[in-house]
PDB file of C-alpha atoms in Angstrom:
ATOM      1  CA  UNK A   1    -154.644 -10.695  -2.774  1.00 42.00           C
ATOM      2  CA  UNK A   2    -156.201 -10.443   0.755  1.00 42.00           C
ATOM      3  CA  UNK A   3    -157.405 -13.874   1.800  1.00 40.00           C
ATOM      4  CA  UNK A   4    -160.742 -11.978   2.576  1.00 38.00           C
ATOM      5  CA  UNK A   5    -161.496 -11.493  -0.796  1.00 66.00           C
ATOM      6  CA  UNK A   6    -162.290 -15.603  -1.155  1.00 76.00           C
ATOM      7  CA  UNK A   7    -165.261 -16.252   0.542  1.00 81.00           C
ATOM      8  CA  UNK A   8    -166.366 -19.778   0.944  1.00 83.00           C
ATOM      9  CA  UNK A   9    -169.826 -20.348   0.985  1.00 74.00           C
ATOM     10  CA  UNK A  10    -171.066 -24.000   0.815  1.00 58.00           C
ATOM     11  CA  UNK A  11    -170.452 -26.010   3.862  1.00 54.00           C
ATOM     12  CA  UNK A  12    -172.147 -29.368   2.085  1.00 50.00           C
ATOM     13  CA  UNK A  13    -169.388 -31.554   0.580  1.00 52.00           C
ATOM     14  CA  UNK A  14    -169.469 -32.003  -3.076  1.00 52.00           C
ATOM     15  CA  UNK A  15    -169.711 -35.376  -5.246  1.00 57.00           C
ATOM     16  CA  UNK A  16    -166.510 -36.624  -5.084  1.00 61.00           C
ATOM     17  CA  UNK A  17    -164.783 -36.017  -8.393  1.00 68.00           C
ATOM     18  CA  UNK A  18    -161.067 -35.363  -9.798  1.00 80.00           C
ATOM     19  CA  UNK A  19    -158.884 -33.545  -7.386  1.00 88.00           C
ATOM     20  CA  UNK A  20    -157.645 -30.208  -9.016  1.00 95.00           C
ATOM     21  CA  UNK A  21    -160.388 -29.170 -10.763  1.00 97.00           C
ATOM     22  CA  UNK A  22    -162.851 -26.324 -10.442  1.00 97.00           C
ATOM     23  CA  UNK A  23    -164.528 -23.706 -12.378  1.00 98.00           C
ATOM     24  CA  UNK A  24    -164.624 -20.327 -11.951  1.00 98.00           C
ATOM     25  CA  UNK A  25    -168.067 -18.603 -13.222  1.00 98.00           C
ATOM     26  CA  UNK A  26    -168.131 -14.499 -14.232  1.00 96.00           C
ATOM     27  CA  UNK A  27    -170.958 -12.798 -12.966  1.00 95.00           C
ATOM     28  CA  UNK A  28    -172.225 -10.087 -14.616  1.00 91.00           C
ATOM     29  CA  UNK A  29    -173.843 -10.808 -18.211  1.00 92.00           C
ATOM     30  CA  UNK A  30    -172.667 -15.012 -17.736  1.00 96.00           C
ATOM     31  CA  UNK A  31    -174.357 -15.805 -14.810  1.00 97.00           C
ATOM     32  CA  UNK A  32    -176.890 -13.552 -14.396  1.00 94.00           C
ATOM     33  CA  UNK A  33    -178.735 -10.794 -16.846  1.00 91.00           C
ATOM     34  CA  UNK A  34    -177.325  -7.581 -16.635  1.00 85.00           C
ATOM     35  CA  UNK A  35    -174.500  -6.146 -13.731  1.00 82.00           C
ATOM     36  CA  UNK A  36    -174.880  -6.962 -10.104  1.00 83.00           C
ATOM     37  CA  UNK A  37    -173.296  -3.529  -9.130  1.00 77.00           C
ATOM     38  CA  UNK A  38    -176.170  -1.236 -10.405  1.00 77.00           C
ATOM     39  CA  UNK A  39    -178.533  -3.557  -8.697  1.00 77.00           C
ATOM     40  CA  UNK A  40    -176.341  -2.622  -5.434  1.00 76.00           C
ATOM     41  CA  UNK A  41    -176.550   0.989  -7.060  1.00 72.00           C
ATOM     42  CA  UNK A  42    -180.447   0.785  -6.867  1.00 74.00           C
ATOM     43  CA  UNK A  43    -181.339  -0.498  -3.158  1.00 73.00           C
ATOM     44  CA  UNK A  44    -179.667   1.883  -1.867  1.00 69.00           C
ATOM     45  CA  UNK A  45    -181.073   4.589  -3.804  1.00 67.00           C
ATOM     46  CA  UNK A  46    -184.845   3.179  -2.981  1.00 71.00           C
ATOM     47  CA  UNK A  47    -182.836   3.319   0.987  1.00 62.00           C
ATOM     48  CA  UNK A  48    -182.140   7.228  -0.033  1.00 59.00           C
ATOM     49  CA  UNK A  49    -178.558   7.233   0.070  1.00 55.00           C
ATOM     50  CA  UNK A  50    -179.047   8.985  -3.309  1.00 54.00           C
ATOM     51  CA  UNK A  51    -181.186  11.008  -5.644  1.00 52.00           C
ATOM     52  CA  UNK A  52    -183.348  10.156  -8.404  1.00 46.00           C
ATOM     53  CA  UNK A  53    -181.420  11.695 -10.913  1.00 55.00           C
ATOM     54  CA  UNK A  54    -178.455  10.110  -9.925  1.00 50.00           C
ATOM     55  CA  UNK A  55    -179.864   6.534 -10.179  1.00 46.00           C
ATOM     56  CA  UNK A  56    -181.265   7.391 -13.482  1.00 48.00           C
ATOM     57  CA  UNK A  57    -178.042   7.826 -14.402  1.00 48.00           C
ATOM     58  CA  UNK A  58    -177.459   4.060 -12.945  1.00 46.00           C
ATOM     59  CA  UNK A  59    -180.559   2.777 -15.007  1.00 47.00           C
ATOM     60  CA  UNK A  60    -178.808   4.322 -18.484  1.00 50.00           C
ATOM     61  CA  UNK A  61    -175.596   2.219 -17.905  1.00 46.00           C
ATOM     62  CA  UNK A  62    -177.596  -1.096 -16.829  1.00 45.00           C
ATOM     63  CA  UNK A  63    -179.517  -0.212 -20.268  1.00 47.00           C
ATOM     64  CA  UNK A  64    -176.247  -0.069 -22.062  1.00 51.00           C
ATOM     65  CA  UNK A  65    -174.378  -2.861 -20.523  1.00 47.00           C
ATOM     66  CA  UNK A  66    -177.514  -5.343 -21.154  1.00 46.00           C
ATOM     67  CA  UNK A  67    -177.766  -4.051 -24.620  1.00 47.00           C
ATOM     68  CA  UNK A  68    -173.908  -3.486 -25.750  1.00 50.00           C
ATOM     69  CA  UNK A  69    -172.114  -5.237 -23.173  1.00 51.00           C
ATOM     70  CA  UNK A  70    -169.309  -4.264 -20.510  1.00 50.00           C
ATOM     71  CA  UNK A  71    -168.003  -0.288 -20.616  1.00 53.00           C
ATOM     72  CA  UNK A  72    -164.929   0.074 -18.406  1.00 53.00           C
ATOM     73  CA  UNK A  73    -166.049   3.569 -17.943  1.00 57.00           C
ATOM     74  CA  UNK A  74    -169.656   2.914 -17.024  1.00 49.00           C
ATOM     75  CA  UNK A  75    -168.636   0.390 -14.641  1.00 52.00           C
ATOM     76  CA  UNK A  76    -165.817   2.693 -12.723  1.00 55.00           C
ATOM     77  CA  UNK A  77    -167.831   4.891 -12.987  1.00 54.00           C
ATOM     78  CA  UNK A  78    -170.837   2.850 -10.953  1.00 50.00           C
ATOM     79  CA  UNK A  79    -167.840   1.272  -8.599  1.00 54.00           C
ATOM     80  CA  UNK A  80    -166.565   4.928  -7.486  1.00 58.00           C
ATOM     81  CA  UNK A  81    -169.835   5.997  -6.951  1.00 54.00           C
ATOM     82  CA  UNK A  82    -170.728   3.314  -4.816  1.00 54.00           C
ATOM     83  CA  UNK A  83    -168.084   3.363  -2.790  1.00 56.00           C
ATOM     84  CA  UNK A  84    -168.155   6.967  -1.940  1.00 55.00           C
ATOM     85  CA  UNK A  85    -172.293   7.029  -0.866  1.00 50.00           C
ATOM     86  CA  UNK A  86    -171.180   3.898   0.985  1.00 62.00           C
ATOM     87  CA  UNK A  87    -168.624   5.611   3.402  1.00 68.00           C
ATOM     88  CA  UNK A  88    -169.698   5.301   6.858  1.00 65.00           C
ATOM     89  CA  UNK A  89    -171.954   2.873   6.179  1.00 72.00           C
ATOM     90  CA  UNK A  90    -172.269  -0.298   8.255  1.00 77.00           C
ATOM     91  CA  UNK A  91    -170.759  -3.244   7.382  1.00 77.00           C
ATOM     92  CA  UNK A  92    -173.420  -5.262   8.592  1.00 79.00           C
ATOM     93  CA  UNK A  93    -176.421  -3.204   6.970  1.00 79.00           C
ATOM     94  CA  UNK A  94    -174.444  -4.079   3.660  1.00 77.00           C
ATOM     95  CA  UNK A  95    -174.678  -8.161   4.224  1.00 79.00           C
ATOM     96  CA  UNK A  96    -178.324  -7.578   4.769  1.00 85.00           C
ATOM     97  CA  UNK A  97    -178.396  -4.873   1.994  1.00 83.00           C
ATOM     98  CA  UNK A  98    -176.692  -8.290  -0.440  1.00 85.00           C
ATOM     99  CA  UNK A  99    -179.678 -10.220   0.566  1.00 91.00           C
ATOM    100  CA  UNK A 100    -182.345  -8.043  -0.587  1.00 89.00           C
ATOM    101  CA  UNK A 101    -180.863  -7.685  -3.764  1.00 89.00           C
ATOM    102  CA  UNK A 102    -180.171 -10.980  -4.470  1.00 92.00           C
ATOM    103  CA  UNK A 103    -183.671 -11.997  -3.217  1.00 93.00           C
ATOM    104  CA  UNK A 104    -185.756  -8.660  -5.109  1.00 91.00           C
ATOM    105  CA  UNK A 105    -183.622  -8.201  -8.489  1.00 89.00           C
ATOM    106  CA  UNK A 106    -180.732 -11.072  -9.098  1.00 93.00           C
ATOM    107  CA  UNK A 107    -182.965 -14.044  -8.503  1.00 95.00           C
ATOM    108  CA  UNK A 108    -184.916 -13.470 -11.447  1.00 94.00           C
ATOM    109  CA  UNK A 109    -182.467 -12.690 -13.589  1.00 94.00           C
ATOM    110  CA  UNK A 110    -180.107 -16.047 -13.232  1.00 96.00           C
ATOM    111  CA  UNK A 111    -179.525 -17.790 -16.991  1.00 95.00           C
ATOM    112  CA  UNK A 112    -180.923 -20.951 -16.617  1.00 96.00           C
ATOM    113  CA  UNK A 113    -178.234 -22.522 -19.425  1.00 96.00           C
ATOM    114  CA  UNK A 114    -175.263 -20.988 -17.019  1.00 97.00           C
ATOM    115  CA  UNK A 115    -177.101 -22.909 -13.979  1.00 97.00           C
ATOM    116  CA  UNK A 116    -177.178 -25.536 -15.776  1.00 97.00           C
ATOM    117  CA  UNK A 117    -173.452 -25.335 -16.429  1.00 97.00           C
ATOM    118  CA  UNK A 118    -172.937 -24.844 -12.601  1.00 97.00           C
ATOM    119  CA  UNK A 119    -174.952 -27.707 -11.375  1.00 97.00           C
ATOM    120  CA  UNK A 120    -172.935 -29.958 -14.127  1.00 96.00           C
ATOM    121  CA  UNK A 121    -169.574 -28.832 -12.802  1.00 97.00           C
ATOM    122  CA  UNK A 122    -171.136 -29.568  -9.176  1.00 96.00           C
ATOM    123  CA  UNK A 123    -172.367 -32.389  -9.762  1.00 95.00           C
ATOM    124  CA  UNK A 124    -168.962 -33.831 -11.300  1.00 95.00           C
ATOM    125  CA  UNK A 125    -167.738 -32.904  -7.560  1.00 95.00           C
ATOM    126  CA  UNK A 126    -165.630 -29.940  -9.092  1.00 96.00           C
ATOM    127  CA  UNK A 127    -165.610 -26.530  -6.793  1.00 96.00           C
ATOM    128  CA  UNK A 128    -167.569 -23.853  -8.446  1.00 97.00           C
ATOM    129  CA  UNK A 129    -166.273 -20.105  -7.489  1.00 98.00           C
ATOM    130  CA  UNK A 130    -167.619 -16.959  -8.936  1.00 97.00           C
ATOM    131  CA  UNK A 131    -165.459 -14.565  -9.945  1.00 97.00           C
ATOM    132  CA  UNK A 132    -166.826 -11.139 -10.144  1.00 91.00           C
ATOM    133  CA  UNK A 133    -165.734  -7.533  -9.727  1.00 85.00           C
ATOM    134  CA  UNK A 134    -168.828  -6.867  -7.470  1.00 84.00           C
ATOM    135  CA  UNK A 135    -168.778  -6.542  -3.492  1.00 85.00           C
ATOM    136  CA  UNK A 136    -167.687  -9.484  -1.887  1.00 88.00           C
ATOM    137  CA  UNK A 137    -170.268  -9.468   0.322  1.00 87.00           C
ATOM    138  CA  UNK A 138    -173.157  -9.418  -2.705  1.00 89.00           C
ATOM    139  CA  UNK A 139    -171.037 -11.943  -4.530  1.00 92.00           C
ATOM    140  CA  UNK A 140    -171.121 -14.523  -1.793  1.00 93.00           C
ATOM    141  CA  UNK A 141    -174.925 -13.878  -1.187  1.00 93.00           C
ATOM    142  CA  UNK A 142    -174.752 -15.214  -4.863  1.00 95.00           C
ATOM    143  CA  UNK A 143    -172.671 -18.058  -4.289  1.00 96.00           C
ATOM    144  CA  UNK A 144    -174.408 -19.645  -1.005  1.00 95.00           C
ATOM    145  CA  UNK A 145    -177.782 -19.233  -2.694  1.00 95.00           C
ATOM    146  CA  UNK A 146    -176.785 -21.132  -5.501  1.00 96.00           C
ATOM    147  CA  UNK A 147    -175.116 -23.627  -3.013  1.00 95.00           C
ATOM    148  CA  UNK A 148    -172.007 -23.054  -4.821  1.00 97.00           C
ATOM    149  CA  UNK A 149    -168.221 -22.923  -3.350  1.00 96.00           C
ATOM    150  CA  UNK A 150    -167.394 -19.631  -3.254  1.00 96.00           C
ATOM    151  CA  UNK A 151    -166.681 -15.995  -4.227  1.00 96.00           C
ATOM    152  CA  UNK A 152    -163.874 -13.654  -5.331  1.00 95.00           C
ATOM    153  CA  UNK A 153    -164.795 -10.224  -5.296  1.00 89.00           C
ATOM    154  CA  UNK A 154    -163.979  -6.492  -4.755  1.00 86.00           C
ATOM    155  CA  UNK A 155    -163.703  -6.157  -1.000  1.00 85.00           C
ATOM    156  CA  UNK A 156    -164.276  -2.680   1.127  1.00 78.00           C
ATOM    157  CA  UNK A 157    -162.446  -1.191   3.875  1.00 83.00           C
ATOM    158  CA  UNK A 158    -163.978  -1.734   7.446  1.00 83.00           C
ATOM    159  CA  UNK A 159    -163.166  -0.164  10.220  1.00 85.00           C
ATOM    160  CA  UNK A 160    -165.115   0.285  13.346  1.00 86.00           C
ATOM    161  CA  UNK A 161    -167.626  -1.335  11.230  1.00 83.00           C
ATOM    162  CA  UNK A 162    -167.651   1.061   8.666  1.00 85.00           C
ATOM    163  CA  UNK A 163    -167.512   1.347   5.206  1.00 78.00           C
ATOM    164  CA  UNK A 164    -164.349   4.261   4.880  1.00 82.00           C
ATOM    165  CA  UNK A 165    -165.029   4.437   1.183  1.00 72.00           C
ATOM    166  CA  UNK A 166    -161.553   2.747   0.067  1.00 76.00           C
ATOM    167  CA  UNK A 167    -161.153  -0.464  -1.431  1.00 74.00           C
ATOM    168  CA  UNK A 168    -158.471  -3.374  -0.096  1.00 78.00           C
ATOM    169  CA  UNK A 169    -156.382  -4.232  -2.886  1.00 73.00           C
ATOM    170  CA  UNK A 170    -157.263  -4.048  -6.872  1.00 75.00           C
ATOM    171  CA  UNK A 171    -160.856  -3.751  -8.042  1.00 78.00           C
ATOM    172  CA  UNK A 172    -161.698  -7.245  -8.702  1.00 84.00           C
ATOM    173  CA  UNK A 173    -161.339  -6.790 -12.901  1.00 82.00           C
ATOM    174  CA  UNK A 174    -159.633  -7.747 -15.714  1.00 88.00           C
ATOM    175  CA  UNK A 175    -155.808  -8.667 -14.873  1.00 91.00           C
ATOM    176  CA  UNK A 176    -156.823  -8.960 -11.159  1.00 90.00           C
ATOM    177  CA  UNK A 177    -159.259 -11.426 -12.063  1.00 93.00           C
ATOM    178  CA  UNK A 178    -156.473 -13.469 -13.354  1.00 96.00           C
ATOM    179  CA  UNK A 179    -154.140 -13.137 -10.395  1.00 95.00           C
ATOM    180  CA  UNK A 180    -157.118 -13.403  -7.649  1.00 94.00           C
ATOM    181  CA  UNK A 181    -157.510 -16.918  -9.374  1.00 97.00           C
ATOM    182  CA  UNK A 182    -153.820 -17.661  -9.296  1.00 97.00           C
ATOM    183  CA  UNK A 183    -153.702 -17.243  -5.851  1.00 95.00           C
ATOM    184  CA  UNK A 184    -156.562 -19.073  -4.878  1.00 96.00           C
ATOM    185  CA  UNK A 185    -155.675 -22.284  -6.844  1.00 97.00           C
ATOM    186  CA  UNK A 186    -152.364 -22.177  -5.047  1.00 96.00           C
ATOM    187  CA  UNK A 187    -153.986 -22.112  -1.822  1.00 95.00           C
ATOM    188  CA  UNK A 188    -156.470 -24.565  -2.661  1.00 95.00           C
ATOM    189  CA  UNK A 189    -154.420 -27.271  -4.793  1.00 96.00           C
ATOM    190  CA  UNK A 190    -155.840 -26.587  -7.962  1.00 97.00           C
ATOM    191  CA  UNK A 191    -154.055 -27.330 -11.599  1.00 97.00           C
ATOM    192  CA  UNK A 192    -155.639 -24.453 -13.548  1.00 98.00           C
ATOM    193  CA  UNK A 193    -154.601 -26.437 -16.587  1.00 97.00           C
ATOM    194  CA  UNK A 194    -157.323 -28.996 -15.471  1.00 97.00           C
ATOM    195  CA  UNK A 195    -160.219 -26.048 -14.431  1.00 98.00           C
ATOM    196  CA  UNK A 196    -162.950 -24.138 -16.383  1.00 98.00           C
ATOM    197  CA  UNK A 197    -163.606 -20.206 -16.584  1.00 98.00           C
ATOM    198  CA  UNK A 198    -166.819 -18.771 -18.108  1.00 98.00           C
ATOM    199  CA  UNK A 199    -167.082 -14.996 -18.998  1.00 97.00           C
ATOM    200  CA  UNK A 200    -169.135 -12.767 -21.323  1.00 95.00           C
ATOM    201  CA  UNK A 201    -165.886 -10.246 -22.237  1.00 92.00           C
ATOM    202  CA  UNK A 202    -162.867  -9.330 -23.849  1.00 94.00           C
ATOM    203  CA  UNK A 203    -161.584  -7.735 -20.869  1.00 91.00           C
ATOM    204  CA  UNK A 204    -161.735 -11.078 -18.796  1.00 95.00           C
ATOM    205  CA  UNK A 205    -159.114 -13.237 -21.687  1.00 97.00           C
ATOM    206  CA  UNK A 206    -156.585 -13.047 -18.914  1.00 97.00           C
ATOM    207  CA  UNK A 207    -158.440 -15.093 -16.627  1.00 97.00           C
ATOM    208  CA  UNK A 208    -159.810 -17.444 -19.791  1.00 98.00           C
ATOM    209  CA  UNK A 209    -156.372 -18.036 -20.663  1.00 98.00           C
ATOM    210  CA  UNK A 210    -154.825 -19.392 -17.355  1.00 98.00           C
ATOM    211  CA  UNK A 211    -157.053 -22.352 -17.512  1.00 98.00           C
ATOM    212  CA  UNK A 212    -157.445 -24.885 -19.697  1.00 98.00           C
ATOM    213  CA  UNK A 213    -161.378 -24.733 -20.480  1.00 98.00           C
ATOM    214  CA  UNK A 214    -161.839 -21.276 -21.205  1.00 98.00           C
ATOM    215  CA  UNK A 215    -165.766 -20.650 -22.258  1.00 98.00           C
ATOM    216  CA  UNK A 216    -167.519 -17.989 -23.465  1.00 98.00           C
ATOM    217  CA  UNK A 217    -170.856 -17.434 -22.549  1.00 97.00           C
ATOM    218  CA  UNK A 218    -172.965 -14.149 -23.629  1.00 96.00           C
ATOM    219  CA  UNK A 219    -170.154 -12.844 -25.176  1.00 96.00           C
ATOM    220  CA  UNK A 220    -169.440  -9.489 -26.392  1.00 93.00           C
ATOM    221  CA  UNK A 221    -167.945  -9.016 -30.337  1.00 93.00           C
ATOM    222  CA  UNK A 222    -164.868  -8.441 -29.598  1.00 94.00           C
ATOM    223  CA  UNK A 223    -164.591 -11.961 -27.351  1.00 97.00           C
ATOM    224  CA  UNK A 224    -167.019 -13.296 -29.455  1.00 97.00           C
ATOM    225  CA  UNK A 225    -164.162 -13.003 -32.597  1.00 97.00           C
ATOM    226  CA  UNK A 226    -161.269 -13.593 -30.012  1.00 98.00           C
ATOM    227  CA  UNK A 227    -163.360 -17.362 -29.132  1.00 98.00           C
ATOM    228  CA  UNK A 228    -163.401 -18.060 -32.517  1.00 97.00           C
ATOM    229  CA  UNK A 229    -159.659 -17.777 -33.453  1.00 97.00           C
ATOM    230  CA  UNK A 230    -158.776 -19.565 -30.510  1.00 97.00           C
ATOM    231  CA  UNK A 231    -161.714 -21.864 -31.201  1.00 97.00           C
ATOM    232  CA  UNK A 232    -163.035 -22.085 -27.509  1.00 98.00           C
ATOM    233  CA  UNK A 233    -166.660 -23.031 -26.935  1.00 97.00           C
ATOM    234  CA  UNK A 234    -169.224 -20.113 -27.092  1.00 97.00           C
ATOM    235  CA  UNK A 235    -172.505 -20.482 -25.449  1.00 96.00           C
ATOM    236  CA  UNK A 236    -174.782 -17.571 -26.092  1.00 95.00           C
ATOM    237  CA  UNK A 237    -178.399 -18.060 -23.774  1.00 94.00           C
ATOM    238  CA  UNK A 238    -180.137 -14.572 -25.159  1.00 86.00           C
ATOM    239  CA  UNK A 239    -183.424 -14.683 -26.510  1.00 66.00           C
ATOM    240  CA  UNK A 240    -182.815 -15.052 -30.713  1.00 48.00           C
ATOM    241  CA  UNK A 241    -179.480 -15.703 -30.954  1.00 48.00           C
ATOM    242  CA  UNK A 242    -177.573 -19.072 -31.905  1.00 45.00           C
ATOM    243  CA  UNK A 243    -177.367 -21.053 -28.503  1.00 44.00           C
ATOM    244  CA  UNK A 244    -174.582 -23.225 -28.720  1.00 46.00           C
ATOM    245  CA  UNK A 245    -171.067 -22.851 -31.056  1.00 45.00           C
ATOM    246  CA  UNK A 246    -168.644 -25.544 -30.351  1.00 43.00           C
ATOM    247  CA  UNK A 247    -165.088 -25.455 -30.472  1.00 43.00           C
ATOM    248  CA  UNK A 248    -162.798 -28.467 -30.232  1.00 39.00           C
ATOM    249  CA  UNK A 249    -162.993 -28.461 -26.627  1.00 43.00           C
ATOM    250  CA  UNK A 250    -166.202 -29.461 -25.170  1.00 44.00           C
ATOM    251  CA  UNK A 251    -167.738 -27.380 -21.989  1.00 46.00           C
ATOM    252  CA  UNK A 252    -171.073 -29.395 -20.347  1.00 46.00           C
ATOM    253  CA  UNK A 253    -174.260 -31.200 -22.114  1.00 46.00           C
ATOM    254  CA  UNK A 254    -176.462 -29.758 -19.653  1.00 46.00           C
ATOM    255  CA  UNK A 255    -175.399 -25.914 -20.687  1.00 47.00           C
ATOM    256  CA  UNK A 256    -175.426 -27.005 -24.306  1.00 44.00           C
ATOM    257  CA  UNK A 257    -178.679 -29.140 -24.500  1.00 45.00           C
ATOM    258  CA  UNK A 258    -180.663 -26.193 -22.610  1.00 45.00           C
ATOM    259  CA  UNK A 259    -178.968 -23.354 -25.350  1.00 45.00           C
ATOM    260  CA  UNK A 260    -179.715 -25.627 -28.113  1.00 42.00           C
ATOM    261  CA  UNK A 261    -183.346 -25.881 -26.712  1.00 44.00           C
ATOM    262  CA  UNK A 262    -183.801 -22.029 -26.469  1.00 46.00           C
ATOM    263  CA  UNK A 263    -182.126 -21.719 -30.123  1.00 43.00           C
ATOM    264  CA  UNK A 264    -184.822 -24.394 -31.545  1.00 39.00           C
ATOM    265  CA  UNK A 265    -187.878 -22.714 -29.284  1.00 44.00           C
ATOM    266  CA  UNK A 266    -187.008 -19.481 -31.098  1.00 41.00           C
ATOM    267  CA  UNK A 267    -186.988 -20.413 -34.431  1.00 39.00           C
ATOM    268  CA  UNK A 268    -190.256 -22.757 -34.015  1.00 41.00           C
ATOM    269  CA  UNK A 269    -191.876 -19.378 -32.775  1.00 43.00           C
ATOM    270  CA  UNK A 270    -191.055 -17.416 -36.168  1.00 38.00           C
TER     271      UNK A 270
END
């Protein structure tokens, strides 16, 4: 993995807390409602890069992932298409391009329980990274916003100071999750048998299985069953469904207490 790919993004130290740790936060559907990439996908359509009819096309998948949960297909499909009306576009437009996003459509859309589960880990003095298939130039916008660590993400090819519509190494997904992690904890002295990961799918089990606090958050049915049988925490912050389902291993009271809140709030309103 390119050591461009990590980017660090809080300069303030950190409560001091047990060295080794860290937790490692998905995204798309656990951090945040919905998938950063087709909020990418729509600046730059309302910049023109693309017609209407192709960013309706955008708006179906966002409708799909929000409702159903991650497609492999919708989302390469969103990545390939991204890269190629990015070609020969600057690098440095793009880093601006992050903070409008963040700032117009990811802001509002941030799970306070999953916060809360950052700000615990934080607090505690453990490194928080996302982790996230996204540019790494959005996903660090995310990061230093949230005054977190750091970012892994999907990283572009520059040159000249141009997007050439190529990637550098593996789109940040699945297995390469897994291995992006790997190589950070090595370079940053972490025992992943002492860290957290948080994701909302089935396709991310190989990076909730190379740590030893694997949480699921939002998840989909098929990681919702694959939690159970392994009996790992689920924490599920969407408006009328069960909050909080606890496993043997405990994840943080402050994500817990605020699902178990929203869960209670729901059925007071009925």
């Amino acid at each position: 993995m390119p050591r461009s790919r990590a980017v660090r993004a809080a300069d303030s130290p950190a409560a001091a807390g047990t060295p080794g740790e860290a937790a490692f936060f998905d995204v798309d559907n656990t951090l945040m409602r919905g998938a950063s990439l087709f909020h990418v996908a729509r600046k730059m359509y309302q910049r023109r890069v693309f017609t209407l009819r192709e960013a309706a096309g955008f708006a179906s998948k966002q409708l799909r992932f929000v409702l159903q949960g991650e497609n492999l297909k919708d989302v390469h499909s969103v990545r390939d298409a991204a890269l190629a009306f990015a070609t020969g576009l600057a690098a440095e437009d793009f880093r601006t391009l992050g903070e409008e996003v963040y700032d117009e459509m990811i802001v509002s859309k941030i799970w306070p329980g999953t916060r809360a589960l950052t700000e615990q880990h934080m607090k505690a003095g453990r490194p928080v990274w996302l982790v996230t298939g996204t540019p790494v130039e959005v996903a660090s916008v995310i990061a230093s916003r949230l005054s977190l660590t750091g970012a892994l993400g999907t990283v572009s090819e520059v040159t000249d100071g141009l997007y050439t519509g190529r990637l550098v190494g593996d789109f940040l997904h699945g297995p390469a999750k897994a291995e992006g992690v790997r190589v950070l904890a090595k370079q940053e002295g972490l025992d992943l048998s002492r860290c957290w990961a948080y994701s909302d799918s089935f396709n991310d089990v190989p990076l909730l299985t190379i740590v030893g606090h694997p949480v699921a958050i939002n998840p989909d049915a098929r990681l919702r069953r694959h939690a159970r049988e392994h009996n790992w925490p689920v924490y599920d912050f969407r408006s009328g469904r069960r909050a909080a389902t606890f496993g043997l291993k405990t994840a943080s009271v402050a994500g817990a207490a605020y699902g178990l809140w929203r869960g209670f709030s729901w059925v007071r309103s009925r």
